[in-house]
PDB file of C-alpha atoms and ligand atoms in Angstrom:
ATOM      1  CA  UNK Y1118     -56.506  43.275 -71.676  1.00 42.00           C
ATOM      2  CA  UNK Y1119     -53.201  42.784 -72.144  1.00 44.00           C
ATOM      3  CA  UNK Y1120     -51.069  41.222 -69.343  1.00 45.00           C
ATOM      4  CA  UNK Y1121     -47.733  42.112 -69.043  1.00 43.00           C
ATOM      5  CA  UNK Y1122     -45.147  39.956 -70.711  1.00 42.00           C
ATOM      6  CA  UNK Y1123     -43.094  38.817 -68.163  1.00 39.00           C
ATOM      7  CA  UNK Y1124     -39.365  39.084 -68.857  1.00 39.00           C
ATOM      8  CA  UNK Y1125     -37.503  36.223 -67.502  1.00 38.00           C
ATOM      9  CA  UNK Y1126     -34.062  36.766 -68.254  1.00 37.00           C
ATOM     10  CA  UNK Y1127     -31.816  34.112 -67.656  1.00 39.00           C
ATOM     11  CA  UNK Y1128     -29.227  33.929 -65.202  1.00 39.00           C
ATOM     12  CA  UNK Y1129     -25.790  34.495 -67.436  1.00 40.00           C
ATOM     13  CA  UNK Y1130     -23.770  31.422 -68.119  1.00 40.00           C
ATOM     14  CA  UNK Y1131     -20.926  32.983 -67.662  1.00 40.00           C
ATOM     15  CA  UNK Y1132     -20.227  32.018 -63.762  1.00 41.00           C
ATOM     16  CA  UNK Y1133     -17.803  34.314 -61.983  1.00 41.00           C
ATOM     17  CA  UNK Y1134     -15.303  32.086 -60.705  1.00 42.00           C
ATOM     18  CA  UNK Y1135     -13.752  33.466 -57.674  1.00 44.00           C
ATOM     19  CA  UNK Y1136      -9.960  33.039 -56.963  1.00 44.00           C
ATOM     20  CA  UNK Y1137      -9.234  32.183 -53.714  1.00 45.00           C
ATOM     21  CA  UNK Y1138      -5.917  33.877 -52.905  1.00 48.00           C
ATOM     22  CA  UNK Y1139      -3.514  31.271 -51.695  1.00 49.00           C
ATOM     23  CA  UNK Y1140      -1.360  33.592 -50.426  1.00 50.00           C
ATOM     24  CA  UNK Y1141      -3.342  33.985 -47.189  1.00 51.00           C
ATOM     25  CA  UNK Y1142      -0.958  32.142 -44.527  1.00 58.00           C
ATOM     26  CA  UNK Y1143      -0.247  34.780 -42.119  1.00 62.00           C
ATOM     27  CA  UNK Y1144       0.131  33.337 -38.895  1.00 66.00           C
ATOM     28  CA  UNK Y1145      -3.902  33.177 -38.234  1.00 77.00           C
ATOM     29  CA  UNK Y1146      -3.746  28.964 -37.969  1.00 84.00           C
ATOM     30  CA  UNK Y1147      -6.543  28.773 -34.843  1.00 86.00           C
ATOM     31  CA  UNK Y1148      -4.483  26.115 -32.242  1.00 87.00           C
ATOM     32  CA  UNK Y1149      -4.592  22.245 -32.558  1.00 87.00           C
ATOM     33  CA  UNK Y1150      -7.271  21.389 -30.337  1.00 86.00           C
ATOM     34  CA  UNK Y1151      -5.877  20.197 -26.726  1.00 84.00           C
ATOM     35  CA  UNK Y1152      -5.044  16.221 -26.244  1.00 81.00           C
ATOM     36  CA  UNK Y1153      -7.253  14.076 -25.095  1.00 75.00           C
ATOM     37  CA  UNK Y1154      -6.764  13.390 -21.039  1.00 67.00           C
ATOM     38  CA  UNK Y1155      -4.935  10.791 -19.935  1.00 58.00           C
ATOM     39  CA  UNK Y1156      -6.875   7.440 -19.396  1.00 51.00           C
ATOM     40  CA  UNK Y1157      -7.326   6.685 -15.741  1.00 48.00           C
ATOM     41  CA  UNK Y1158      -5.198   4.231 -14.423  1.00 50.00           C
ATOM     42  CA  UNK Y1159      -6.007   1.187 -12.484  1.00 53.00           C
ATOM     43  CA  UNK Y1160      -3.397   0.442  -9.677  1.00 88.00           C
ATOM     44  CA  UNK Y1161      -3.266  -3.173  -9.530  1.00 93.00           C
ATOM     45  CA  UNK Y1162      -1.285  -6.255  -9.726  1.00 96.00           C
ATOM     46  CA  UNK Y1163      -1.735 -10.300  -9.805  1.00 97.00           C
ATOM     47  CA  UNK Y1164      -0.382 -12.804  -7.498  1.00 98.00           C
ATOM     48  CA  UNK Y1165      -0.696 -16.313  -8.896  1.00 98.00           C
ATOM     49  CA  UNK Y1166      -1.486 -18.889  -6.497  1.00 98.00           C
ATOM     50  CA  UNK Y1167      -0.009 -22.331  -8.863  1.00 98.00           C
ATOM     51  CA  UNK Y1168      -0.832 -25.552  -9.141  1.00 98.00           C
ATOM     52  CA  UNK Y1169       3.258 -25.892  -8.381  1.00 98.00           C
ATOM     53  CA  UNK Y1170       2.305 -24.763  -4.611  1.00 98.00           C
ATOM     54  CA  UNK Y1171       3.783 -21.443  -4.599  1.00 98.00           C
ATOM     55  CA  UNK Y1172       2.426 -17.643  -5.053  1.00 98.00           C
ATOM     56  CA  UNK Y1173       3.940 -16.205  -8.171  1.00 98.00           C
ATOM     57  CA  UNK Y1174       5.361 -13.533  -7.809  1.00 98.00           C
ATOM     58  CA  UNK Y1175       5.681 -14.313  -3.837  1.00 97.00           C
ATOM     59  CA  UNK Y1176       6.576 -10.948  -3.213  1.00 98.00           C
ATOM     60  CA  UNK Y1177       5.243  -7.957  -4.655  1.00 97.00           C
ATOM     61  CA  UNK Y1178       5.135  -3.904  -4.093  1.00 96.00           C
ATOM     62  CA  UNK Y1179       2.238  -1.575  -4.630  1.00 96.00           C
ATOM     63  CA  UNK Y1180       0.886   1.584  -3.575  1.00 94.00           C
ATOM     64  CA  UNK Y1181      -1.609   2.353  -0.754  1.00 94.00           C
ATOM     65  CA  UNK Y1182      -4.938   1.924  -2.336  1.00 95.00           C
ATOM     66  CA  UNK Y1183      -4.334  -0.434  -5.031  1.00 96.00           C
ATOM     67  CA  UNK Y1184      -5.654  -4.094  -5.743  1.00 97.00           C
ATOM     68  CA  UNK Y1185      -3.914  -7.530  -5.285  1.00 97.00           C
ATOM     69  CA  UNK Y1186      -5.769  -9.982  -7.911  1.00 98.00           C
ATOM     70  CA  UNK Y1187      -5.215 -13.502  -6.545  1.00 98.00           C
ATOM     71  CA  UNK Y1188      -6.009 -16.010  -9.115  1.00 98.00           C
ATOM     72  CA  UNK Y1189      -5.919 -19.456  -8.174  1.00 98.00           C
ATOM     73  CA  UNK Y1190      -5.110 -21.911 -10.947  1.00 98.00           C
ATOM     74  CA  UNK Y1191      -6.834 -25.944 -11.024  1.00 98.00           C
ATOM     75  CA  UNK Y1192      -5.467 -26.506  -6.989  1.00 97.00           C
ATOM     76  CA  UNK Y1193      -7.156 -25.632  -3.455  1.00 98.00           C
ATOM     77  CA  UNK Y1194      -4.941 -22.892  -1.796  1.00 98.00           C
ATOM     78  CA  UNK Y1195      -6.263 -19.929   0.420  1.00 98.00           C
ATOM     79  CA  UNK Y1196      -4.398 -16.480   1.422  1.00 98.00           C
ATOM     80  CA  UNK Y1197      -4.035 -16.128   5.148  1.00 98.00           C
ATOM     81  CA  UNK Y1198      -2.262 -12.707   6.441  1.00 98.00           C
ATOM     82  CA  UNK Y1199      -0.311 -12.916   9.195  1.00 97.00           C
ATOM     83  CA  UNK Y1200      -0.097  -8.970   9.525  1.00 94.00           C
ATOM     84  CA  UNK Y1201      -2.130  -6.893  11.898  1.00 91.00           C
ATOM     85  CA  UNK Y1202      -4.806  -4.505   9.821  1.00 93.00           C
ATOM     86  CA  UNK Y1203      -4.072  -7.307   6.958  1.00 97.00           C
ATOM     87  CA  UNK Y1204      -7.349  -7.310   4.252  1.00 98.00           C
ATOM     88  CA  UNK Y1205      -9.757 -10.329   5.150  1.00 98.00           C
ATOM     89  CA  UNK Y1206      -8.357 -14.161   4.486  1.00 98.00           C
ATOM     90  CA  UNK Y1207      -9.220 -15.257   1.095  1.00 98.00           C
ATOM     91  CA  UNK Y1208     -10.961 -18.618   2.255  1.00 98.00           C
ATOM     92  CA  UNK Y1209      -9.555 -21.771   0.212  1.00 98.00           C
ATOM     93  CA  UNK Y1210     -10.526 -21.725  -3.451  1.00 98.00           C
ATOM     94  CA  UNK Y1211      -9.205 -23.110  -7.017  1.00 97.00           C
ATOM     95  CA  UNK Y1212      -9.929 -21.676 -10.655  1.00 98.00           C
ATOM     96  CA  UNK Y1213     -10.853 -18.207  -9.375  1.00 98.00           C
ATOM     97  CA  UNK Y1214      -9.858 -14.698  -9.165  1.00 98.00           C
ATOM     98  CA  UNK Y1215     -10.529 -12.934  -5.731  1.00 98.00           C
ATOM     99  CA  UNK Y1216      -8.958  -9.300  -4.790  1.00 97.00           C
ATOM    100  CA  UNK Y1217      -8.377  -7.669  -2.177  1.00 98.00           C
ATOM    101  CA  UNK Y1218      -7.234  -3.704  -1.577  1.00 97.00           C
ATOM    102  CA  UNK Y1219      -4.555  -2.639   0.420  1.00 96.00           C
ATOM    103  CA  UNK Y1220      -5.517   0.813   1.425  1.00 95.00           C
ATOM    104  CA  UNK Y1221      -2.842   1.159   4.296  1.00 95.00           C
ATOM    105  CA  UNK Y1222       1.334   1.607   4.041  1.00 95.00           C
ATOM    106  CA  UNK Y1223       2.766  -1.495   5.606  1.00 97.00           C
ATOM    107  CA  UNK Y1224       4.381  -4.854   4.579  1.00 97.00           C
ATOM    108  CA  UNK Y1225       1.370  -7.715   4.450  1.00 98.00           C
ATOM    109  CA  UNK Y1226       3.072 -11.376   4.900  1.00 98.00           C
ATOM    110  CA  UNK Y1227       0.652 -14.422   4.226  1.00 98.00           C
ATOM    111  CA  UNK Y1228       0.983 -17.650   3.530  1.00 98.00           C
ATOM    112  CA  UNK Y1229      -1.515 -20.785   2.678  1.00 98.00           C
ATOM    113  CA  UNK Y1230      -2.551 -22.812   5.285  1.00 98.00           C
ATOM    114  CA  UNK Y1231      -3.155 -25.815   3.081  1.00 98.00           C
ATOM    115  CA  UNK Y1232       0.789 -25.801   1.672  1.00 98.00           C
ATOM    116  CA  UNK Y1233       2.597 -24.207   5.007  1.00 96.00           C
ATOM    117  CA  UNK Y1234       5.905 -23.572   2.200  1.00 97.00           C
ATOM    118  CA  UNK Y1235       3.195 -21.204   0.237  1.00 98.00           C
ATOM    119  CA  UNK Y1236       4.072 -18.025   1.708  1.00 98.00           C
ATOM    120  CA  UNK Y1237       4.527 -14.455   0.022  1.00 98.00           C
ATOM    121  CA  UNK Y1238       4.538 -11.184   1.026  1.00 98.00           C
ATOM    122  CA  UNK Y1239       2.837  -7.353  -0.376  1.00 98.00           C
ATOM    123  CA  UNK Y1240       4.594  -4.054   0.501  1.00 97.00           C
ATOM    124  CA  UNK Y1241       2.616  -1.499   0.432  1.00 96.00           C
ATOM    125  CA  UNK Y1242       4.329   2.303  -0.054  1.00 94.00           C
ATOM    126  CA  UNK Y1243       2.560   5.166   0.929  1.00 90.00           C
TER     127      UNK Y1243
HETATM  128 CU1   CU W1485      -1.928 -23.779  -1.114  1.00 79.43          CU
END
């Protein structure tokens, strides 16, 4: 019995190159993709309490709801408001950080009771 000879025939070597037309710019760009959002921001500022007894900056504006960082440099001070509906007292510390949110329109005097000439005030815009 004879079996069938199998023909394999061999793909031609003679690719067909395809031309891509260039010429295809017809308005058909798909849009640039949308930016990114914005990043959110972080209301905030810093009040210095200094080892030259005074809060720098001693008087500073933000808007209802943001943060008041109080960093105390190498000397004992403390923040005590002398506002009604002020935030809580920051009790006396050195070499920290404490904050404290104003979430109410108003102007917030303080002062230190350790250093009476330590005084400074936040106003706070609705
Ligand atoms: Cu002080």
């Amino acid at each position: 019995m004879r079996h069938a000879m199998l023909a394999i025939c061999a793909l031609s070597a003679a690719a067909t190159i395809v031309a891509c037309g260039g010429g295809g710019d017809n308005g058909t760009n798909p849009p640039p993709p949308p930016p990114p959002p914005p990043p959110t921001l972080v209301h905030a500022a810093r009040v210095t309490a200094t080892t030259g007894l005074a809060f720098d900056p001693n008087a500073v504006s933000i808007a209802a709801g943001d943060t008041i960082y109080y960093t105390f440099q190498s000397v004992l001070h403390n923040v005590v408001f002398d506002t009604q509906n002020s935030p809580a007292n920051v009790p006396s510390t050195e070499s920290a950080t404490v904050k404290r949110i104003f979430p109410t329109a108003g102007t917030y005097a303080y002062h230190c009771s350790i250093h009476p000439q330590m005084t400074g005030t936040i106003t706070v815009t609705q």
